[in-house]
JSON list of C-alpha atoms in Angstrom, two decimals:
[
{"chain": "F", "resi": 1, "resn": "GLU", "atom": "CA", "xyz": [56.35, 24.34, 58.58]},
{"chain": "F", "resi": 2, "resn": "LYS", "atom": "CA", "xyz": [54.87, 27.47, 60.21]},
{"chain": "F", "resi": 3, "resn": "HIS", "atom": "CA", "xyz": [54.53, 29.14, 56.76]},
{"chain": "F", "resi": 4, "resn": "LYS", "atom": "CA", "xyz": [53.03, 26.13, 54.98]},
{"chain": "F", "resi": 5, "resn": "ALA", "atom": "CA", "xyz": [49.73, 27.86, 54.06]},
{"chain": "F", "resi": 6, "resn": "GLN", "atom": "CA", "xyz": [51.50, 30.94, 52.66]},
{"chain": "F", "resi": 7, "resn": "LEU", "atom": "CA", "xyz": [53.90, 28.78, 50.67]},
{"chain": "F", "resi": 8, "resn": "LYS", "atom": "CA", "xyz": [51.00, 26.81, 49.22]},
{"chain": "F", "resi": 9, "resn": "ARG", "atom": "CA", "xyz": [49.33, 30.04, 48.04]},
{"chain": "F", "resi": 10, "resn": "LEU", "atom": "CA", "xyz": [52.58, 31.22, 46.48]},
{"chain": "F", "resi": 11, "resn": "MET", "atom": "CA", "xyz": [53.10, 27.88, 44.77]},
{"chain": "F", "resi": 12, "resn": "ASP", "atom": "CA", "xyz": [49.57, 28.11, 43.33]},
{"chain": "F", "resi": 13, "resn": "LEU", "atom": "CA", "xyz": [50.56, 31.42, 41.66]},
{"chain": "F", "resi": 14, "resn": "ARG", "atom": "CA", "xyz": [53.51, 29.91, 39.82]},
{"chain": "F", "resi": 15, "resn": "THR", "atom": "CA", "xyz": [53.61, 30.14, 36.04]},
{"chain": "F", "resi": 16, "resn": "LYS", "atom": "CA", "xyz": [56.37, 29.90, 33.47]},
{"chain": "F", "resi": 17, "resn": "HIS", "atom": "CA", "xyz": [57.13, 33.54, 34.37]},
{"chain": "F", "resi": 18, "resn": "LEU", "atom": "CA", "xyz": [57.01, 33.17, 38.15]},
{"chain": "F", "resi": 19, "resn": "ARG", "atom": "CA", "xyz": [59.24, 30.58, 39.74]},
{"chain": "F", "resi": 20, "resn": "VAL", "atom": "CA", "xyz": [59.83, 29.90, 43.44]},
{"chain": "F", "resi": 21, "resn": "PHE", "atom": "CA", "xyz": [63.23, 28.83, 44.77]},
{"chain": "F", "resi": 22, "resn": "ASP", "atom": "CA", "xyz": [64.55, 27.59, 48.10]},
{"chain": "F", "resi": 23, "resn": "PHE", "atom": "CA", "xyz": [67.92, 28.80, 49.40]},
{"chain": "F", "resi": 24, "resn": "GLN", "atom": "CA", "xyz": [70.15, 25.80, 50.12]},
{"chain": "F", "resi": 25, "resn": "LYS", "atom": "CA", "xyz": [71.79, 26.74, 53.41]},
{"chain": "F", "resi": 26, "resn": "LYS", "atom": "CA", "xyz": [75.08, 24.99, 54.07]},
{"chain": "F", "resi": 27, "resn": "ASP", "atom": "CA", "xyz": [75.06, 22.86, 57.21]},
{"chain": "F", "resi": 28, "resn": "ASP", "atom": "CA", "xyz": [78.57, 23.97, 58.17]},
{"chain": "F", "resi": 29, "resn": "ASP", "atom": "CA", "xyz": [77.69, 27.69, 58.34]},
{"chain": "F", "resi": 30, "resn": "ALA", "atom": "CA", "xyz": [75.09, 28.46, 61.00]},
{"chain": "F", "resi": 31, "resn": "MET", "atom": "CA", "xyz": [75.20, 32.18, 60.19]},
{"chain": "F", "resi": 32, "resn": "ALA", "atom": "CA", "xyz": [74.47, 31.85, 56.46]},
{"chain": "F", "resi": 33, "resn": "ALA", "atom": "CA", "xyz": [71.14, 33.40, 55.48]},
{"chain": "F", "resi": 34, "resn": "LEU", "atom": "CA", "xyz": [69.35, 34.80, 52.49]},
{"chain": "F", "resi": 35, "resn": "HIS", "atom": "CA", "xyz": [67.93, 38.23, 53.19]},
{"chain": "F", "resi": 36, "resn": "ALA", "atom": "CA", "xyz": [67.84, 40.21, 49.93]},
{"chain": "F", "resi": 37, "resn": "LYS", "atom": "CA", "xyz": [64.60, 40.08, 47.96]},
{"chain": "F", "resi": 38, "resn": "THR", "atom": "CA", "xyz": [65.11, 40.40, 44.21]},
{"chain": "F", "resi": 39, "resn": "ILE", "atom": "CA", "xyz": [62.64, 40.71, 41.37]},
{"chain": "F", "resi": 40, "resn": "VAL", "atom": "CA", "xyz": [63.54, 41.07, 37.69]},
{"chain": "F", "resi": 41, "resn": "VAL", "atom": "CA", "xyz": [60.65, 42.10, 35.44]},
{"chain": "F", "resi": 42, "resn": "ASP", "atom": "CA", "xyz": [60.70, 41.72, 31.64]},
{"chain": "F", "resi": 43, "resn": "GLU", "atom": "CA", "xyz": [64.53, 41.76, 31.61]},
{"chain": "F", "resi": 44, "resn": "ARG", "atom": "CA", "xyz": [64.28, 45.52, 32.05]},
{"chain": "F", "resi": 45, "resn": "GLU", "atom": "CA", "xyz": [63.25, 46.43, 35.61]},
{"chain": "F", "resi": 46, "resn": "LEU", "atom": "CA", "xyz": [64.88, 45.33, 38.81]},
{"chain": "F", "resi": 47, "resn": "LEU", "atom": "CA", "xyz": [63.87, 45.57, 42.46]},
{"chain": "F", "resi": 48, "resn": "VAL", "atom": "CA", "xyz": [66.27, 44.67, 45.25]},
{"chain": "F", "resi": 49, "resn": "SER", "atom": "CA", "xyz": [65.03, 45.15, 48.80]},
{"chain": "F", "resi": 50, "resn": "SER", "atom": "CA", "xyz": [65.59, 43.96, 52.32]},
{"chain": "F", "resi": 51, "resn": "ALA", "atom": "CA", "xyz": [61.87, 44.15, 53.20]},
{"chain": "F", "resi": 52, "resn": "ASN", "atom": "CA", "xyz": [59.90, 41.02, 53.95]},
{"chain": "F", "resi": 53, "resn": "LEU", "atom": "CA", "xyz": [56.26, 40.85, 52.84]},
{"chain": "F", "resi": 54, "resn": "SER", "atom": "CA", "xyz": [55.03, 40.92, 56.43]},
{"chain": "F", "resi": 55, "resn": "TYR", "atom": "CA", "xyz": [53.67, 43.54, 58.80]},
{"chain": "F", "resi": 56, "resn": "HIS", "atom": "CA", "xyz": [57.11, 44.36, 60.17]},
{"chain": "F", "resi": 57, "resn": "GLY", "atom": "CA", "xyz": [58.69, 44.27, 56.73]},
{"chain": "F", "resi": 58, "resn": "MET", "atom": "CA", "xyz": [56.14, 46.72, 55.36]},
{"chain": "F", "resi": 59, "resn": "GLN", "atom": "CA", "xyz": [55.23, 48.80, 58.44]},
{"chain": "F", "resi": 60, "resn": "GLY", "atom": "CA", "xyz": [57.29, 48.13, 61.55]},
{"chain": "F", "resi": 61, "resn": "ASN", "atom": "CA", "xyz": [60.90, 47.98, 60.40]},
{"chain": "F", "resi": 62, "resn": "LEU", "atom": "CA", "xyz": [63.08, 50.49, 58.63]},
{"chain": "F", "resi": 63, "resn": "GLU", "atom": "CA", "xyz": [63.83, 48.69, 55.37]},
{"chain": "F", "resi": 64, "resn": "MET", "atom": "CA", "xyz": [65.40, 49.88, 52.16]},
{"chain": "F", "resi": 65, "resn": "GLY", "atom": "CA", "xyz": [65.32, 48.88, 48.54]},
{"chain": "F", "resi": 66, "resn": "ILE", "atom": "CA", "xyz": [66.07, 50.18, 45.09]},
{"chain": "F", "resi": 67, "resn": "ARG", "atom": "CA", "xyz": [64.15, 49.97, 41.83]},
{"chain": "F", "resi": 68, "resn": "LEU", "atom": "CA", "xyz": [66.14, 50.32, 38.62]},
{"chain": "F", "resi": 69, "resn": "VAL", "atom": "CA", "xyz": [64.88, 50.58, 35.08]},
{"chain": "F", "resi": 70, "resn": "SER", "atom": "CA", "xyz": [67.91, 49.31, 33.20]},
{"chain": "F", "resi": 71, "resn": "GLU", "atom": "CA", "xyz": [68.08, 46.44, 30.73]},
{"chain": "F", "resi": 72, "resn": "ASP", "atom": "CA", "xyz": [71.81, 46.11, 31.38]},
{"chain": "F", "resi": 73, "resn": "LYS", "atom": "CA", "xyz": [71.51, 45.87, 35.19]},
{"chain": "F", "resi": 74, "resn": "ALA", "atom": "CA", "xyz": [68.39, 43.66, 35.04]},
{"chain": "F", "resi": 75, "resn": "LYS", "atom": "CA", "xyz": [70.17, 41.22, 32.73]},
{"chain": "F", "resi": 76, "resn": "GLN", "atom": "CA", "xyz": [73.26, 41.21, 34.97]},
{"chain": "F", "resi": 77, "resn": "VAL", "atom": "CA", "xyz": [71.17, 40.32, 38.02]},
{"chain": "F", "resi": 78, "resn": "GLU", "atom": "CA", "xyz": [69.14, 37.73, 36.10]},
{"chain": "F", "resi": 79, "resn": "ASN", "atom": "CA", "xyz": [72.38, 36.10, 34.90]},
{"chain": "F", "resi": 80, "resn": "LEU", "atom": "CA", "xyz": [73.74, 36.10, 38.46]},
{"chain": "F", "resi": 81, "resn": "LEU", "atom": "CA", "xyz": [70.55, 34.42, 39.72]},
{"chain": "F", "resi": 82, "resn": "LYS", "atom": "CA", "xyz": [70.76, 31.82, 36.92]},
{"chain": "F", "resi": 83, "resn": "GLU", "atom": "CA", "xyz": [74.39, 31.14, 37.86]},
{"chain": "F", "resi": 84, "resn": "MET", "atom": "CA", "xyz": [73.42, 30.61, 41.51]},
{"chain": "F", "resi": 85, "resn": "VAL", "atom": "CA", "xyz": [70.71, 28.17, 40.39]},
{"chain": "F", "resi": 86, "resn": "SER", "atom": "CA", "xyz": [73.24, 26.26, 38.28]},
{"chain": "F", "resi": 87, "resn": "MET", "atom": "CA", "xyz": [75.52, 26.13, 41.34]},
{"chain": "F", "resi": 88, "resn": "ARG", "atom": "CA", "xyz": [72.53, 24.71, 43.28]},
{"chain": "F", "resi": 89, "resn": "LEU", "atom": "CA", "xyz": [72.55, 27.55, 45.82]},
{"chain": "F", "resi": 90, "resn": "PHE", "atom": "CA", "xyz": [68.87, 27.85, 44.94]},
{"chain": "F", "resi": 91, "resn": "VAL", "atom": "CA", "xyz": [66.63, 24.91, 44.09]},
{"chain": "F", "resi": 92, "resn": "GLU", "atom": "CA", "xyz": [63.29, 25.42, 42.38]},
{"chain": "F", "resi": 93, "resn": "LEU", "atom": "CA", "xyz": [60.36, 24.28, 44.47]},
{"chain": "F", "resi": 94, "resn": "ARG", "atom": "CA", "xyz": [58.01, 21.95, 42.63]},
{"chain": "F", "resi": 95, "resn": "LYS", "atom": "CA", "xyz": [54.36, 21.50, 43.32]},
{"chain": "F", "resi": 96, "resn": "ASP", "atom": "CA", "xyz": [53.93, 18.04, 44.87]}
]
């Protein structure tokens, strides 16, 4: 609820190439969390990072990420993300 305005702006940016998903946390595991941020671009570039897009994520914390230019690795990660969607670990947010 506290990020409603930011989520609305993100949802307004969605296209067929940009989709937004919600992590489906299991009720029986209080410690479960999604922290990795992953972007696959054009099935060829891949960014995996721990940084949030916030002041502390960009300036205050020591965060780390890696950018790879590799069709093979980008496709592997994209397939893994698709598998997690099919398992309903992630559910696409729809504009309501």
